[in-house]
Short mmCIF file of N, CA, C and O in Angstrom, two decimals:
data_model
loop_
_atom_site.label_atom_id
_atom_site.label_comp_id
_atom_site.label_asym_id
_atom_site.label_seq_id
_atom_site.Cartn_x
_atom_site.Cartn_y
_atom_site.Cartn_z
N MET A 14 17.80 16.50 14.51
CA MET A 14 16.83 15.52 14.84
C MET A 14 16.62 15.61 16.37
O MET A 14 17.55 15.60 17.14
N PRO A 15 15.38 15.67 16.83
CA PRO A 15 15.11 15.80 18.25
C PRO A 15 15.37 14.50 18.99
O PRO A 15 15.25 13.40 18.43
N ALA A 16 15.83 14.66 20.21
CA ALA A 16 16.10 13.48 21.04
C ALA A 16 14.74 12.84 21.48
O ALA A 16 13.74 13.53 21.50
N PRO A 17 14.71 11.54 21.72
CA PRO A 17 13.50 10.90 22.15
C PRO A 17 12.80 11.60 23.31
O PRO A 17 11.58 11.74 23.33
N ARG A 18 13.59 12.10 24.26
CA ARG A 18 13.01 12.78 25.40
C ARG A 18 12.26 14.03 24.99
O ARG A 18 11.19 14.35 25.48
N GLU A 19 12.79 14.71 24.01
CA GLU A 19 12.14 15.93 23.45
C GLU A 19 10.80 15.59 22.75
O GLU A 19 9.95 16.46 22.59
N LEU A 20 10.65 14.36 22.35
CA LEU A 20 9.44 13.91 21.65
C LEU A 20 8.44 13.30 22.64
O LEU A 20 7.37 12.77 22.27
N GLY A 21 8.77 13.34 23.90
CA GLY A 21 7.85 12.83 24.96
C GLY A 21 8.11 11.41 25.40
O GLY A 21 7.39 10.87 26.21
N PHE A 22 9.15 10.77 24.87
CA PHE A 22 9.48 9.38 25.30
C PHE A 22 10.27 9.42 26.59
O PHE A 22 11.10 10.29 26.82
N PHE A 23 10.05 8.40 27.40
CA PHE A 23 10.81 8.26 28.65
C PHE A 23 10.71 6.82 29.12
O PHE A 23 9.85 6.07 28.70
N GLN A 24 11.63 6.45 30.04
CA GLN A 24 11.60 5.11 30.60
C GLN A 24 10.96 5.22 31.98
O GLN A 24 11.52 5.78 32.89
N PRO A 25 9.74 4.70 32.11
CA PRO A 25 9.02 4.83 33.39
C PRO A 25 9.62 3.85 34.44
O PRO A 25 10.25 2.89 34.03
N ILE A 26 9.35 4.14 35.66
CA ILE A 26 9.72 3.20 36.70
C ILE A 26 8.63 2.15 36.85
O ILE A 26 7.52 2.31 36.32
N GLU A 27 8.91 1.02 37.48
CA GLU A 27 8.01 -0.10 37.57
C GLU A 27 6.64 0.27 38.13
O GLU A 27 5.61 -0.29 37.76
N THR A 28 6.61 1.25 39.06
CA THR A 28 5.36 1.57 39.75
C THR A 28 4.51 2.61 39.01
O THR A 28 3.37 2.85 39.38
N ASP A 29 5.03 3.14 37.91
CA ASP A 29 4.21 4.10 37.10
C ASP A 29 3.06 3.32 36.46
O ASP A 29 3.18 2.17 36.07
N PRO A 30 1.91 3.97 36.32
CA PRO A 30 0.77 3.33 35.68
C PRO A 30 1.14 3.02 34.24
O PRO A 30 1.84 3.80 33.51
N HIS A 31 0.72 1.83 33.79
CA HIS A 31 0.99 1.43 32.38
C HIS A 31 -0.10 0.47 31.95
O HIS A 31 -0.82 -0.09 32.76
N GLU A 32 -0.24 0.34 30.64
CA GLU A 32 -1.33 -0.46 30.08
C GLU A 32 -1.08 -1.94 30.18
O GLU A 32 -2.01 -2.74 30.36
N ALA A 33 0.15 -2.40 30.05
CA ALA A 33 0.48 -3.80 30.04
C ALA A 33 1.99 -3.98 30.19
O ALA A 33 2.76 -3.07 30.15
N THR A 34 2.34 -5.30 30.46
CA THR A 34 3.76 -5.64 30.49
C THR A 34 4.05 -6.45 29.25
O THR A 34 3.32 -7.40 28.91
N LEU A 35 5.08 -6.06 28.53
CA LEU A 35 5.46 -6.72 27.25
C LEU A 35 6.50 -7.76 27.52
O LEU A 35 7.55 -7.50 28.15
N LEU A 36 6.24 -8.97 27.02
CA LEU A 36 7.16 -10.09 27.16
C LEU A 36 7.40 -10.76 25.82
O LEU A 36 6.56 -10.65 24.94
N ALA A 37 8.47 -11.48 25.65
CA ALA A 37 8.72 -12.23 24.42
C ALA A 37 8.84 -13.69 24.71
O ALA A 37 9.69 -14.09 25.53
N TRP A 38 7.99 -14.54 24.09
CA TRP A 38 7.99 -15.96 24.27
C TRP A 38 9.31 -16.59 23.84
O TRP A 38 9.76 -16.28 22.74
N PRO A 39 9.91 -17.44 24.67
CA PRO A 39 11.14 -18.09 24.23
C PRO A 39 10.91 -19.06 23.07
O PRO A 39 10.19 -20.06 23.28
N ALA A 40 11.39 -18.75 21.87
CA ALA A 40 11.01 -19.51 20.72
C ALA A 40 12.22 -19.98 19.85
O ALA A 40 12.03 -20.82 19.02
N ALA A 41 13.35 -19.43 20.08
CA ALA A 41 14.51 -19.74 19.20
C ALA A 41 15.18 -21.02 19.65
O ALA A 41 16.09 -21.03 20.55
N TYR A 42 14.81 -22.11 19.03
CA TYR A 42 15.42 -23.43 19.39
C TYR A 42 16.93 -23.44 19.15
O TYR A 42 17.65 -24.07 19.91
N ASP A 43 17.42 -22.71 18.15
CA ASP A 43 18.85 -22.69 17.92
C ASP A 43 19.61 -21.95 19.05
O ASP A 43 20.80 -22.26 19.24
N LEU A 44 18.98 -21.11 19.77
CA LEU A 44 19.66 -20.46 20.91
C LEU A 44 19.41 -21.20 22.24
O LEU A 44 20.33 -21.33 23.04
N TRP A 45 18.16 -21.67 22.47
CA TRP A 45 17.84 -22.33 23.74
C TRP A 45 18.24 -23.79 23.77
O TRP A 45 18.55 -24.30 24.82
N ARG A 46 18.17 -24.44 22.61
CA ARG A 46 18.53 -25.86 22.51
C ARG A 46 17.83 -26.70 23.57
O ARG A 46 16.59 -26.64 23.67
N ASP A 47 18.54 -27.44 24.34
CA ASP A 47 17.94 -28.33 25.35
C ASP A 47 17.34 -27.59 26.53
O ASP A 47 16.67 -28.20 27.39
N SER A 48 17.55 -26.29 26.59
CA SER A 48 17.01 -25.52 27.74
C SER A 48 15.69 -24.79 27.41
O SER A 48 15.16 -24.12 28.23
N ILE A 49 15.09 -25.01 26.21
CA ILE A 49 13.91 -24.31 25.87
C ILE A 49 12.74 -24.63 26.81
O ILE A 49 11.95 -23.74 27.13
N ALA A 50 12.61 -25.91 27.18
CA ALA A 50 11.50 -26.28 28.04
C ALA A 50 11.65 -25.54 29.38
O ALA A 50 10.66 -25.00 29.95
N ALA A 51 12.82 -25.52 29.93
CA ALA A 51 13.07 -24.82 31.23
C ALA A 51 12.83 -23.31 31.07
O ALA A 51 12.26 -22.67 31.95
N ALA A 52 13.25 -22.75 29.93
CA ALA A 52 13.05 -21.31 29.69
C ALA A 52 11.57 -21.01 29.61
O ALA A 52 11.10 -20.00 30.20
N ARG A 53 10.78 -21.85 29.02
CA ARG A 53 9.34 -21.66 28.90
C ARG A 53 8.66 -21.84 30.28
O ARG A 53 7.73 -21.06 30.58
N GLU A 54 9.11 -22.77 31.04
CA GLU A 54 8.56 -22.95 32.43
C GLU A 54 8.82 -21.68 33.20
O GLU A 54 7.94 -21.19 33.93
N GLY A 55 10.01 -21.12 33.10
CA GLY A 55 10.36 -19.89 33.81
C GLY A 55 9.51 -18.72 33.33
O GLY A 55 9.05 -17.87 34.08
N PHE A 56 9.32 -18.65 32.01
CA PHE A 56 8.49 -17.62 31.42
C PHE A 56 7.08 -17.69 31.94
O PHE A 56 6.51 -16.66 32.29
N VAL A 57 6.52 -18.86 31.96
CA VAL A 57 5.10 -19.05 32.48
C VAL A 57 5.05 -18.59 33.94
O VAL A 57 4.12 -17.94 34.38
N ALA A 58 6.02 -19.01 34.73
CA ALA A 58 6.04 -18.61 36.14
C ALA A 58 6.11 -17.09 36.29
O ALA A 58 5.38 -16.51 37.11
N LEU A 59 6.97 -16.46 35.50
CA LEU A 59 7.07 -14.99 35.49
C LEU A 59 5.72 -14.36 35.13
O LEU A 59 5.23 -13.41 35.77
N ALA A 60 5.13 -14.87 34.02
CA ALA A 60 3.88 -14.31 33.55
C ALA A 60 2.76 -14.47 34.60
O ALA A 60 1.98 -13.55 34.82
N ARG A 61 2.72 -15.64 35.26
CA ARG A 61 1.70 -15.82 36.34
C ARG A 61 1.94 -14.84 37.48
O ARG A 61 0.98 -14.29 38.01
N GLY A 62 3.19 -14.58 37.81
CA GLY A 62 3.50 -13.66 38.90
C GLY A 62 3.07 -12.21 38.48
O GLY A 62 2.51 -11.45 39.30
N ILE A 63 3.30 -11.87 37.28
CA ILE A 63 2.93 -10.50 36.82
C ILE A 63 1.43 -10.33 36.74
O ILE A 63 0.88 -9.29 37.15
N ALA A 64 0.76 -11.40 36.25
CA ALA A 64 -0.69 -11.35 36.08
C ALA A 64 -1.39 -11.46 37.45
O ALA A 64 -2.50 -11.02 37.62
N ASP A 65 -0.67 -12.04 38.41
CA ASP A 65 -1.19 -12.15 39.82
C ASP A 65 -2.59 -12.84 39.80
O ASP A 65 -3.52 -12.38 40.45
N VAL A 66 -2.72 -13.91 39.09
CA VAL A 66 -4.01 -14.59 38.96
C VAL A 66 -4.49 -15.25 40.24
O VAL A 66 -5.67 -15.53 40.40
N ASP A 67 -3.59 -15.48 41.17
CA ASP A 67 -3.97 -16.13 42.40
C ASP A 67 -4.61 -15.19 43.39
O ASP A 67 -5.18 -15.62 44.39
N ALA A 68 -4.50 -13.89 43.17
CA ALA A 68 -5.10 -12.88 44.04
C ALA A 68 -5.75 -11.79 43.26
O ALA A 68 -5.39 -10.59 43.42
N PRO A 69 -6.72 -12.12 42.34
CA PRO A 69 -7.27 -11.03 41.49
C PRO A 69 -8.03 -10.01 42.26
O PRO A 69 -8.13 -8.87 41.82
N SER A 70 -8.51 -10.35 43.43
CA SER A 70 -9.28 -9.32 44.23
C SER A 70 -8.38 -8.21 44.69
O SER A 70 -8.89 -7.17 45.03
N ALA A 71 -7.09 -8.44 44.77
CA ALA A 71 -6.17 -7.39 45.23
C ALA A 71 -5.98 -6.36 44.17
O ALA A 71 -5.52 -5.23 44.46
N GLY A 72 -6.34 -6.65 42.92
CA GLY A 72 -6.22 -5.66 41.83
C GLY A 72 -4.81 -5.32 41.45
O GLY A 72 -4.55 -4.29 40.89
N LEU A 73 -3.88 -6.24 41.73
CA LEU A 73 -2.47 -5.92 41.41
C LEU A 73 -2.00 -6.53 40.13
O LEU A 73 -0.96 -6.18 39.62
N GLY A 74 -2.79 -7.46 39.58
CA GLY A 74 -2.34 -8.16 38.36
C GLY A 74 -2.33 -7.18 37.17
O GLY A 74 -2.99 -6.17 37.13
N GLU A 75 -1.57 -7.59 36.16
CA GLU A 75 -1.43 -6.77 34.98
C GLU A 75 -1.79 -7.56 33.72
O GLU A 75 -1.70 -8.78 33.68
N GLN A 76 -2.21 -6.79 32.71
CA GLN A 76 -2.41 -7.36 31.39
C GLN A 76 -1.05 -7.69 30.81
O GLN A 76 -0.07 -6.94 30.98
N LEU A 77 -0.92 -8.80 30.09
CA LEU A 77 0.33 -9.22 29.46
C LEU A 77 0.22 -9.10 27.97
O LEU A 77 -0.80 -9.53 27.40
N TRP A 78 1.20 -8.52 27.35
CA TRP A 78 1.33 -8.49 25.93
C TRP A 78 2.51 -9.37 25.59
O TRP A 78 3.65 -9.10 26.04
N VAL A 79 2.30 -10.38 24.80
CA VAL A 79 3.35 -11.40 24.53
C VAL A 79 3.68 -11.45 23.06
O VAL A 79 2.80 -11.64 22.20
N LEU A 80 4.94 -11.23 22.75
CA LEU A 80 5.41 -11.36 21.37
C LEU A 80 5.62 -12.83 21.05
O LEU A 80 6.15 -13.56 21.87
N VAL A 81 5.21 -13.27 19.86
CA VAL A 81 5.39 -14.58 19.35
C VAL A 81 5.87 -14.42 17.90
O VAL A 81 5.34 -13.57 17.18
N PRO A 82 6.82 -15.26 17.43
CA PRO A 82 7.30 -15.06 16.08
C PRO A 82 6.49 -15.69 14.99
O PRO A 82 6.51 -15.24 13.83
N THR A 83 5.70 -16.73 15.32
CA THR A 83 4.98 -17.49 14.28
C THR A 83 3.62 -17.98 14.84
O THR A 83 3.42 -17.99 16.08
N ALA A 84 2.75 -18.42 13.98
CA ALA A 84 1.50 -18.97 14.38
C ALA A 84 1.71 -20.21 15.22
O ALA A 84 1.02 -20.42 16.24
N ALA A 85 2.67 -21.05 14.85
CA ALA A 85 2.93 -22.27 15.65
C ALA A 85 3.39 -21.96 17.06
O ALA A 85 2.92 -22.55 18.02
N GLU A 86 4.26 -20.98 17.18
CA GLU A 86 4.73 -20.56 18.52
C GLU A 86 3.62 -19.88 19.29
O GLU A 86 3.52 -20.03 20.52
N GLU A 87 2.73 -19.15 18.61
CA GLU A 87 1.63 -18.55 19.32
C GLU A 87 0.71 -19.64 19.88
O GLU A 87 0.24 -19.49 21.02
N ALA A 88 0.47 -20.71 19.16
CA ALA A 88 -0.34 -21.80 19.65
C ALA A 88 0.27 -22.40 20.89
O ALA A 88 -0.43 -22.70 21.93
N LYS A 89 1.60 -22.60 20.98
CA LYS A 89 2.26 -23.12 22.14
C LYS A 89 2.16 -22.14 23.28
O LYS A 89 1.90 -22.54 24.41
N ALA A 90 2.35 -20.89 23.05
CA ALA A 90 2.32 -19.87 24.09
C ALA A 90 0.86 -19.77 24.61
O ALA A 90 0.66 -19.68 25.83
N ARG A 91 -0.12 -19.81 23.74
CA ARG A 91 -1.55 -19.79 24.19
C ARG A 91 -1.86 -20.91 25.12
O ARG A 91 -2.49 -20.75 26.18
N ALA A 92 -1.40 -22.12 24.76
CA ALA A 92 -1.65 -23.29 25.62
C ALA A 92 -0.98 -23.13 26.95
O ALA A 92 -1.54 -23.42 28.02
N ALA A 93 0.27 -22.67 26.94
CA ALA A 93 1.05 -22.57 28.18
C ALA A 93 0.52 -21.43 29.12
O ALA A 93 0.62 -21.53 30.31
N LEU A 94 -0.09 -20.40 28.49
CA LEU A 94 -0.54 -19.23 29.26
C LEU A 94 -2.02 -19.20 29.43
O LEU A 94 -2.57 -18.17 29.79
N ALA A 95 -2.71 -20.34 29.18
CA ALA A 95 -4.15 -20.39 29.27
C ALA A 95 -4.61 -19.89 30.64
O ALA A 95 -4.04 -20.23 31.65
N GLY A 96 -5.63 -19.09 30.62
CA GLY A 96 -6.19 -18.52 31.87
C GLY A 96 -5.61 -17.20 32.32
O GLY A 96 -6.08 -16.62 33.25
N LEU A 97 -4.54 -16.80 31.63
CA LEU A 97 -3.94 -15.50 31.98
C LEU A 97 -4.46 -14.42 31.04
O LEU A 97 -4.82 -14.69 29.91
N PRO A 98 -4.44 -13.14 31.50
CA PRO A 98 -4.90 -12.05 30.68
C PRO A 98 -3.84 -11.64 29.63
O PRO A 98 -3.03 -10.74 29.83
N VAL A 99 -3.84 -12.35 28.52
CA VAL A 99 -2.74 -12.16 27.50
C VAL A 99 -3.33 -11.73 26.19
O VAL A 99 -4.34 -12.17 25.71
N ARG A 100 -2.56 -10.81 25.59
CA ARG A 100 -2.82 -10.41 24.19
C ARG A 100 -1.55 -10.72 23.42
O ARG A 100 -0.45 -10.34 23.85
N PHE A 101 -1.67 -11.48 22.35
CA PHE A 101 -0.52 -11.92 21.56
C PHE A 101 -0.25 -11.01 20.37
O PHE A 101 -1.18 -10.52 19.75
N PHE A 102 1.01 -10.80 20.04
CA PHE A 102 1.43 -10.03 18.91
C PHE A 102 2.39 -10.91 18.10
O PHE A 102 3.48 -11.26 18.60
N ARG A 103 2.02 -11.26 16.88
CA ARG A 103 2.89 -12.07 16.02
C ARG A 103 3.86 -11.14 15.32
O ARG A 103 3.51 -10.57 14.25
N ILE A 104 5.09 -11.06 15.80
CA ILE A 104 6.08 -10.18 15.30
C ILE A 104 7.40 -10.90 15.40
O ILE A 104 7.80 -11.36 16.47
N PRO A 105 8.21 -10.96 14.33
CA PRO A 105 9.54 -11.57 14.40
C PRO A 105 10.40 -10.75 15.33
O PRO A 105 10.36 -9.53 15.40
N TYR A 106 11.22 -11.41 16.15
CA TYR A 106 12.07 -10.72 17.12
C TYR A 106 13.32 -11.57 17.36
O TYR A 106 13.33 -12.77 17.12
N GLY A 107 14.38 -10.96 17.89
CA GLY A 107 15.59 -11.67 18.26
C GLY A 107 15.38 -12.20 19.68
O GLY A 107 15.06 -11.44 20.61
N ASP A 108 15.51 -13.48 19.81
CA ASP A 108 15.27 -14.14 21.15
C ASP A 108 16.58 -14.36 21.87
O ASP A 108 17.21 -15.41 21.86
N ILE A 109 17.01 -13.27 22.53
CA ILE A 109 18.32 -13.34 23.16
C ILE A 109 18.15 -13.42 24.68
O ILE A 109 17.42 -12.69 25.23
#
């Protein structure tokens, strides 16, 4: 079986051109418990920084791809990230 590198896969550095930044919305209440609101606030701050919406003329902002596990969580994420360049993907994931 060929190694991933032999198939053309590699881990790029942050400054390499890329289509988007992939993030996962904090959604697992059983893991976050009382900290989920703070985790989401931090997530939104991170997303705003990556999207760089405060300085769009600089051209530094990035498209965000956000994983959400359910339609209900997608609605929460959409509301929290309103105004940002986000594409949502409804895919179950481990929220660690």
